[in-house]
Tab-separated table of C-alpha atoms and ligand atoms in Angstrom:
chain	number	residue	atom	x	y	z
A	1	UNK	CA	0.000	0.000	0.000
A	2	UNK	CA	0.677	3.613	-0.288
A	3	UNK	CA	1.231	3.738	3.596
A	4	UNK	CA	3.604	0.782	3.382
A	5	UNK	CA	5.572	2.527	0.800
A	6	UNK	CA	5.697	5.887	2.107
A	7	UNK	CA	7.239	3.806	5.390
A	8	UNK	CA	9.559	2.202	3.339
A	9	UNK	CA	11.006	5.011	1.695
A	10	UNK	CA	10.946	6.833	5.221
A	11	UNK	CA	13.018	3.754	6.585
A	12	UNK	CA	15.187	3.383	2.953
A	13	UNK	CA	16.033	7.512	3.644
A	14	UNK	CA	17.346	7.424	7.135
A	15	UNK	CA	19.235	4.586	6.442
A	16	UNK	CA	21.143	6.640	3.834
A	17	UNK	CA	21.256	9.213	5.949
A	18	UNK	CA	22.757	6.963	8.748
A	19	UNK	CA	25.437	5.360	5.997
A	20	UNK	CA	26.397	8.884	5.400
A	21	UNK	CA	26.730	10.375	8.890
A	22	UNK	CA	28.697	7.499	9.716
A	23	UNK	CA	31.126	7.884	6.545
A	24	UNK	CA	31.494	11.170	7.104
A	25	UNK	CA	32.249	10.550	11.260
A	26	UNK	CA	35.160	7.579	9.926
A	27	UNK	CA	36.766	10.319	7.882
A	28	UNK	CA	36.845	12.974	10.506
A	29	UNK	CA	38.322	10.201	12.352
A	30	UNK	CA	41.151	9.386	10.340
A	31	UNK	CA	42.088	12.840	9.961
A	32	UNK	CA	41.931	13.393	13.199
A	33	UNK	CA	44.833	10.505	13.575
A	34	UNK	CA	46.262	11.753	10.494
A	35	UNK	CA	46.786	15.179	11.349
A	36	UNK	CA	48.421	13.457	14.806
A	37	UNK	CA	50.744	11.631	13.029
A	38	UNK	CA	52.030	14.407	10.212
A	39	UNK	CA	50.205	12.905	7.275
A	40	UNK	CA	49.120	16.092	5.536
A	41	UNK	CA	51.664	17.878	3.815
A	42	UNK	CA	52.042	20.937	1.794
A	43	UNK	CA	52.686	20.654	-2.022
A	44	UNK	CA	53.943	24.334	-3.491
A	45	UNK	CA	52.658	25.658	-6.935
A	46	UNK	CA	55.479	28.525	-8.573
A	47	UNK	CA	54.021	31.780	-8.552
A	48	UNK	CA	55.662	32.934	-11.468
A	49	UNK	CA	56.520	36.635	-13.049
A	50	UNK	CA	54.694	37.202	-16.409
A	51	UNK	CA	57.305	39.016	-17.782
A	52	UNK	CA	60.538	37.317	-16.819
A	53	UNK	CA	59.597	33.822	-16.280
A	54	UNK	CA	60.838	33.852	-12.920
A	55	UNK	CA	59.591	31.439	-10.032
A	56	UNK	CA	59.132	34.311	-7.174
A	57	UNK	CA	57.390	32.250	-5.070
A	58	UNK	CA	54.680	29.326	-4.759
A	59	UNK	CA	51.275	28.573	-2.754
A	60	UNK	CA	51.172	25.672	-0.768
A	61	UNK	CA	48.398	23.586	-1.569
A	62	UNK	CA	47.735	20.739	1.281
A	63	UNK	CA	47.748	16.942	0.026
A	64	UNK	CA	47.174	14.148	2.596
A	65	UNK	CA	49.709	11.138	1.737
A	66	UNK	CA	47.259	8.648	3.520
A	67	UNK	CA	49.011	5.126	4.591
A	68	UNK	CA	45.963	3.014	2.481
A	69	UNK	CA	44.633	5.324	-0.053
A	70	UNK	CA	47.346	7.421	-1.169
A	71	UNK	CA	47.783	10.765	-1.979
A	72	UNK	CA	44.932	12.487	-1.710
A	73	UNK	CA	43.865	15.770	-2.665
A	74	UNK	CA	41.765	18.696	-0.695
A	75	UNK	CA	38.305	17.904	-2.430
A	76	UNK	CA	38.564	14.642	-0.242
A	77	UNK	CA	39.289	16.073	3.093
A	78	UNK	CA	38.769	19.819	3.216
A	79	UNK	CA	34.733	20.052	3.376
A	80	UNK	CA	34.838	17.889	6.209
A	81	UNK	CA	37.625	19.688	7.782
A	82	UNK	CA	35.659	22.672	7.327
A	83	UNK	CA	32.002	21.123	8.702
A	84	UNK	CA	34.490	19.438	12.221
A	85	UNK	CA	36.704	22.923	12.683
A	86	UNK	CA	39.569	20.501	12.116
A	87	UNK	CA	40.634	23.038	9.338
A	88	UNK	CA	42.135	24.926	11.791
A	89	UNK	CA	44.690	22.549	12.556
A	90	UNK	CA	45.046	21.562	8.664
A	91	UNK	CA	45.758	25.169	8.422
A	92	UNK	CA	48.023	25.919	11.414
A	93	UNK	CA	50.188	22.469	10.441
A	94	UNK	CA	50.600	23.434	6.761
A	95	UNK	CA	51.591	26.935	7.830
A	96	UNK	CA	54.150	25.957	10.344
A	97	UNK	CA	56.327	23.381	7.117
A	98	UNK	CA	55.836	26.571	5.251
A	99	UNK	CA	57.196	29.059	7.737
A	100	UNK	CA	60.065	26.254	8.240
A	101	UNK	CA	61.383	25.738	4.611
A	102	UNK	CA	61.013	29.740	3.886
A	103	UNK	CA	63.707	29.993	6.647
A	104	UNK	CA	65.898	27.005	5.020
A	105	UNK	CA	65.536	28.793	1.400
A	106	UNK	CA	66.517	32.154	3.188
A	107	UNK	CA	69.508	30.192	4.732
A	108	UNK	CA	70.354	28.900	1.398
A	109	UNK	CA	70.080	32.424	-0.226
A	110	UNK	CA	66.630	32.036	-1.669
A	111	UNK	CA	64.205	34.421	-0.971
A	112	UNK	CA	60.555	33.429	-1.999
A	113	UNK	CA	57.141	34.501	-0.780
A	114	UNK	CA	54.661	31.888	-0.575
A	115	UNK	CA	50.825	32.245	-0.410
A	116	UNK	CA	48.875	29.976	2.052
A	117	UNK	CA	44.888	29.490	1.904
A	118	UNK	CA	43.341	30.455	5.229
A	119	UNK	CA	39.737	29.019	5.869
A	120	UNK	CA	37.399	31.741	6.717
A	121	UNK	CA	36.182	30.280	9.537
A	122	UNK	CA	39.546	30.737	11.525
A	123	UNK	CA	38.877	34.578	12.014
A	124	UNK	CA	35.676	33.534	14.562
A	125	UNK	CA	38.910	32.748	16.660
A	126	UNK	CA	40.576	35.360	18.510
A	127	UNK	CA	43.496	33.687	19.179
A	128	UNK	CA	44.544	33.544	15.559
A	129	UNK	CA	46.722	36.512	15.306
A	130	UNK	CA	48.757	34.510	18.861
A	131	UNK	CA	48.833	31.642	17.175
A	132	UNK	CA	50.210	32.612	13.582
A	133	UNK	CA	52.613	34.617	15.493
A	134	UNK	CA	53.983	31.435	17.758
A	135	UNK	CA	53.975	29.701	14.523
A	136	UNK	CA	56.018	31.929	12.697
A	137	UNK	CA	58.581	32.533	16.219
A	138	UNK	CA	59.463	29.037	16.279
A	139	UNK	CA	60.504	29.114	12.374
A	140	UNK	CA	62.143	32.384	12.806
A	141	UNK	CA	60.277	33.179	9.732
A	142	UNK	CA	59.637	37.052	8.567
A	143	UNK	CA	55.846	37.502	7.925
A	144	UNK	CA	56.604	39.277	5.161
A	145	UNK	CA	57.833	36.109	3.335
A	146	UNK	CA	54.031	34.833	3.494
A	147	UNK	CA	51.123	36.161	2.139
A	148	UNK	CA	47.578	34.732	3.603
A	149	UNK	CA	44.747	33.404	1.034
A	150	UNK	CA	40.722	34.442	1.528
A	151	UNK	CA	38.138	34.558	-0.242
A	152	UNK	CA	35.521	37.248	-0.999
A	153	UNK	CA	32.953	35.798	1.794
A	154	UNK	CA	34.820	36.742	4.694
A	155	UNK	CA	34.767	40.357	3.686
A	156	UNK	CA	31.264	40.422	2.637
A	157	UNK	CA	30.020	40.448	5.954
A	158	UNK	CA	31.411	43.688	6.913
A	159	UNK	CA	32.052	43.119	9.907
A	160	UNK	CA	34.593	45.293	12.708
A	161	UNK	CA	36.009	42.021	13.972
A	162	UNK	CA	37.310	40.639	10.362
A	163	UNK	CA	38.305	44.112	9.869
A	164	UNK	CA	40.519	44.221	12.974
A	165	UNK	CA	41.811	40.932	12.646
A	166	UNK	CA	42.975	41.511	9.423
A	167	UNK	CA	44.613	44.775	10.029
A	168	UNK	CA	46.629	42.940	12.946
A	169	UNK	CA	47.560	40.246	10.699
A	170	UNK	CA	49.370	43.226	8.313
A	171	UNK	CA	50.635	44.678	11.253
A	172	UNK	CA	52.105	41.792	11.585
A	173	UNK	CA	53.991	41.861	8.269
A	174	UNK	CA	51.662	38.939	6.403
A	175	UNK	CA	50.496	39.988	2.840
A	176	UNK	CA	46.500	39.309	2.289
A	177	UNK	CA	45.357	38.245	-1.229
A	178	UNK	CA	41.397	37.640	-2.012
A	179	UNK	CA	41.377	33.898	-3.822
A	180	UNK	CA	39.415	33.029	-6.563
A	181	UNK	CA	38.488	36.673	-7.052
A	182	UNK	CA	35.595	37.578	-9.044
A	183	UNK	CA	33.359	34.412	-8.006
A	184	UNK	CA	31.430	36.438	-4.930
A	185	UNK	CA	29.405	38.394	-5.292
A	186	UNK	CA	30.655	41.627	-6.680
A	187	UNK	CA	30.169	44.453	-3.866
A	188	UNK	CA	33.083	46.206	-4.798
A	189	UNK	CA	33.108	48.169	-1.664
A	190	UNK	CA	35.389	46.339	0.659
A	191	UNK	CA	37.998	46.615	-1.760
A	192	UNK	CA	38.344	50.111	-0.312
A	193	UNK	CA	38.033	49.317	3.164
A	194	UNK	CA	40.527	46.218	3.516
A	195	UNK	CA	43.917	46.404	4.118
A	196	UNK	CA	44.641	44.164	0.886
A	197	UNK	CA	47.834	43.548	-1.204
A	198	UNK	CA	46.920	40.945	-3.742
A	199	UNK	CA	44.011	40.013	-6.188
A	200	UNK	CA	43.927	36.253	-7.718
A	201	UNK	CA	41.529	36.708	-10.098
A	202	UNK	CA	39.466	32.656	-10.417
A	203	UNK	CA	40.525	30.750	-13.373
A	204	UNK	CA	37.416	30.248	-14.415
A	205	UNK	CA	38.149	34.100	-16.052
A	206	UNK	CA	41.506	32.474	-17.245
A	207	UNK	CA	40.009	29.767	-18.900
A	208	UNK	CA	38.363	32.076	-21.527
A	209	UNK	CA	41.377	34.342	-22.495
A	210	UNK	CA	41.885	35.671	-24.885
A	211	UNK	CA	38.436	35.456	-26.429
A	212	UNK	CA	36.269	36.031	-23.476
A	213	UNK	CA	38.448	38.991	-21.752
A	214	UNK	CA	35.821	41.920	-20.290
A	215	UNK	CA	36.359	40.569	-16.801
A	216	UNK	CA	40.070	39.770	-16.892
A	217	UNK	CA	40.425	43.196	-18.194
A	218	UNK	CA	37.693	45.041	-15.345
A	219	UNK	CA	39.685	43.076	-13.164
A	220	UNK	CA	43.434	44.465	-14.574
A	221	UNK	CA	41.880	48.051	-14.219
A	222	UNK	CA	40.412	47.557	-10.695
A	223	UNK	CA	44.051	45.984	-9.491
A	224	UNK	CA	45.982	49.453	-11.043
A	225	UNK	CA	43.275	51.841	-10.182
A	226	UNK	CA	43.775	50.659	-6.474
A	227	UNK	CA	47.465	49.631	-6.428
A	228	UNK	CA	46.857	45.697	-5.795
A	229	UNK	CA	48.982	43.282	-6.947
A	230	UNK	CA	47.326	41.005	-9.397
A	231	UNK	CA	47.751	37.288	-9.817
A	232	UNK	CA	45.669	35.004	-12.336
A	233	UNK	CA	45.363	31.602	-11.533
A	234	UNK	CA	44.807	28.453	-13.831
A	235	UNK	CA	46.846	29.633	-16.565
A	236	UNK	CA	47.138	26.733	-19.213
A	237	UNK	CA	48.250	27.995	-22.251
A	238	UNK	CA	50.511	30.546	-23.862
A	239	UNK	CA	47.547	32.429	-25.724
A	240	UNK	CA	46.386	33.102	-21.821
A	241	UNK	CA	49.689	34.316	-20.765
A	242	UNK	CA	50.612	37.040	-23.864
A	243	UNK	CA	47.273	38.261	-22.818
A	244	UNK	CA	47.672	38.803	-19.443
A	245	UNK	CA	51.461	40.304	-19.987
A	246	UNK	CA	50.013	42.488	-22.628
A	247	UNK	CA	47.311	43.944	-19.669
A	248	UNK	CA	49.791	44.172	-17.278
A	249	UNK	CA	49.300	41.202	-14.392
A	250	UNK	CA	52.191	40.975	-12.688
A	251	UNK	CA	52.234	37.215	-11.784
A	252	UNK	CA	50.293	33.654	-12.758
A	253	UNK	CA	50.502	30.497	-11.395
A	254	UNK	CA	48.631	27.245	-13.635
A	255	UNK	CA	49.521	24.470	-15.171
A	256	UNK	CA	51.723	26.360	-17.809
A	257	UNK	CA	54.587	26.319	-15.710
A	258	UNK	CA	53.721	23.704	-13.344
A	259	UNK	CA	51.324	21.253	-10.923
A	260	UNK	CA	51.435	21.794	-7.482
A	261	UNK	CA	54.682	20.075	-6.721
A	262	UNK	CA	56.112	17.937	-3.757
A	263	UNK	CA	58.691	19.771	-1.646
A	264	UNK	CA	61.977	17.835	-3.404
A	265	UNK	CA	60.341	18.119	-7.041
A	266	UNK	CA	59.373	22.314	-6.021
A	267	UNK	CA	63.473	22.377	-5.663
A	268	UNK	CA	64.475	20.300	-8.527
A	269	UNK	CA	61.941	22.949	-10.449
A	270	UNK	CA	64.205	25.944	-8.616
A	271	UNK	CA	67.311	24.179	-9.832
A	272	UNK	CA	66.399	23.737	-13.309
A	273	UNK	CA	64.208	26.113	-14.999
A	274	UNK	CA	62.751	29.191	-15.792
A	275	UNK	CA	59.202	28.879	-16.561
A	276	UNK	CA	57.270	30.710	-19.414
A	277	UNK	CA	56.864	34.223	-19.936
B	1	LIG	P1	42.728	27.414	-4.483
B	1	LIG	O1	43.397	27.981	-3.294
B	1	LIG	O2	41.979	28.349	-5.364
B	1	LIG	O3	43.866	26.651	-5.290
B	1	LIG	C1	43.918	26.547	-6.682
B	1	LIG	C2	43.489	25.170	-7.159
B	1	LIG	O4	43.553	25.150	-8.593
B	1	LIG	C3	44.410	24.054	-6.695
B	1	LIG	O5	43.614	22.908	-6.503
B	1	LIG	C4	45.346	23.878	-7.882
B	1	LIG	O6	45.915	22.593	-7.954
B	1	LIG	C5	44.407	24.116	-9.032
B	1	LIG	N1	45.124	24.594	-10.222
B	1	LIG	C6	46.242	25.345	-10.261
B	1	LIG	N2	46.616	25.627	-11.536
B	1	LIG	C7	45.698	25.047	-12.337
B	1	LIG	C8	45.530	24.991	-13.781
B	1	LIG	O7	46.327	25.528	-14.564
B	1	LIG	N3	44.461	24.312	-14.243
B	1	LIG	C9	43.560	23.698	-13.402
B	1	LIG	N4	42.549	23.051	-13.954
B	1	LIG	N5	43.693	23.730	-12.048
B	1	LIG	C10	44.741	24.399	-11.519
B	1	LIG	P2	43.750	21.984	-5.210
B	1	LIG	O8	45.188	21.831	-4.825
B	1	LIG	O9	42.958	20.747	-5.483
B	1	LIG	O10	43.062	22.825	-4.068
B	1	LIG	C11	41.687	23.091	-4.108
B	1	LIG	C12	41.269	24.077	-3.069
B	1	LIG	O11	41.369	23.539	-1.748
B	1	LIG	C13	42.126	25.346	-3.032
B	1	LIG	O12	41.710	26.242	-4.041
B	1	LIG	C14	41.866	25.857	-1.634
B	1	LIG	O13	40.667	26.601	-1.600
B	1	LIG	C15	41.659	24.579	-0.853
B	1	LIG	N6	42.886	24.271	-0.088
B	1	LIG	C16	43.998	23.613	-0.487
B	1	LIG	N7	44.901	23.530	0.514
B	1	LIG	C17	44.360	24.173	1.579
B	1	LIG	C18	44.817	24.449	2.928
B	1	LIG	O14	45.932	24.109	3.353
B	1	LIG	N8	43.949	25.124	3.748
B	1	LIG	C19	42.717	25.555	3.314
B	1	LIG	N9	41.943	26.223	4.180
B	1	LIG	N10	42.277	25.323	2.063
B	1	LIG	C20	43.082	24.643	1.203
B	2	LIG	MG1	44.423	29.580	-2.901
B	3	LIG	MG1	42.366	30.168	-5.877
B	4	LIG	MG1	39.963	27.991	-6.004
């Protein structure tokens, strides 16, 4: 009967529901124990210059090498660390290899900057200035050697405590970029009223170039107009890159030059080569 059904499918749903809750409660789990036992590591993408080809820097992207599985990338592990607040120790761990092998380039002569993705929900904690600070003292790390990724949501909310937070994090000597710019929605306005160095406009605006180009080029004239840095991301091809040289973005990171890298291949890649420009 209908009635039979209907408490069937009520039965068949929870069940799902059930299968999933307790998926999702294995993996926080296991990266729980992997974040105890150093399994998550940070891979580093060049940032390159568009007109010389040089590797200035990177962004460390996290991977988990996972004992059974793998390596595994942040689509499988970063919504959950997001939904179980373990992102903050994802974060704070990637961070702290960064700050580290910044200070063994600088003792080997190299001086890089590289960018690190920040989850938005860290600023609800007041101890994150402290703790990015202790992070960065037991490196002996300069802030100014890392800039901090966000994205557009944070700022949208207006709100005196991001504001503050921020502005003690540059204080501090951290650069700030917006990620995936362009992909919030577009109130302009806290542009004007964040203490910001760096735009990374979304590659879904790369992808296009050079035949779809009036945001990449709104985007070039926003970045001079206010004096920010500009950095495209997701840049494949060559076509892509004479475009963006020709508008005057200063930097791009994609698969052009390179994957995100493990630390030894990121080195072999400073060794060897000069990317394209
Ligand atoms: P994102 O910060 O916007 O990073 C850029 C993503 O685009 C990376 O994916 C990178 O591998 C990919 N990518 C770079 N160049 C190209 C290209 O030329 N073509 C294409 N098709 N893709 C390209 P990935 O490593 O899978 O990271 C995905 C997202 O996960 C990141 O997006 C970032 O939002 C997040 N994430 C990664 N690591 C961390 C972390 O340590 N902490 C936090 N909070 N988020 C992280
Ligand atoms: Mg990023
Ligand atoms: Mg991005
Ligand atoms: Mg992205």
């Amino acid at each position: 009967s209908a009635k039979d059904a209907g408490r069937n499918g009520i039965q068949f749903y929870d069940e799902a529901m059930d299968a999933r809750a307790r998926t999702r409660l294995a993996l926080e789990y296991e990266i729980r124990r992997g974040l105890e036992n150093g399994e998550f590591e940070a891979f580093y993408q060049p940032r390159v210059d568009c007109l010389t080809g040089e590797i200035i820097g990177a962004e460390a992207l996290a991977r988990w090498r996972h004992p059974e599985r793998g390596l595994l990338f942040p689509d499988s592990f970063i919504p959950v660390c997001e939904e179980s607040g373990l992102i903050r120790e994802l974060d704070r761990q990637i961070l702290a290899q960064v700050a580290r092998q910044l200070s063994r380039w600088a003792a080997q002569g190299r001086v890089l900057q590289v960018s690190v993705n920040l989850s938005a929900s860290q600023f609800g904690d007041p101890q994150l200035a402290a703790s990015l600070q202790g992070i960065l003292q037991e490196s002996a790390c300069p802030a100014q050697r890392i800039e901090l990724e966000i994205t557009e949501s944070l700022l949208l909310a207006h709100d005196q405590h991001t504001l503050d937070t921020l502005a003690s994090l540059r204080a501090m000597g951290f650069a700030v970029a917006i990620d995936d710019f362009g992909t919030g929605y577009s109130n302009l306005a806290y542009l004007q009223n964040y203490p910001l160095n760096t735009l990374k406009i979304d590659r879904s605006f790369i992808s296009g170039l050079p035949q779809s180009s009036a945001i990449p080029e709104l985007i070039t004239s926003l970045c001079r107009i206010l004096s920010l840095n500009m950095v495209a991301e997701g840049v494949e091809n060559h076509a892509q890159l004479d475009w963006l040289r020709q508008q005057g973005c200063q930097q791009y990171q994609g698969y052009l030059c390179s994957r995100p890298l493990s630390l030894a291949h990121f080195n072999e890649l400073l060794e060897h080569s000069t990317a394209p420009a």
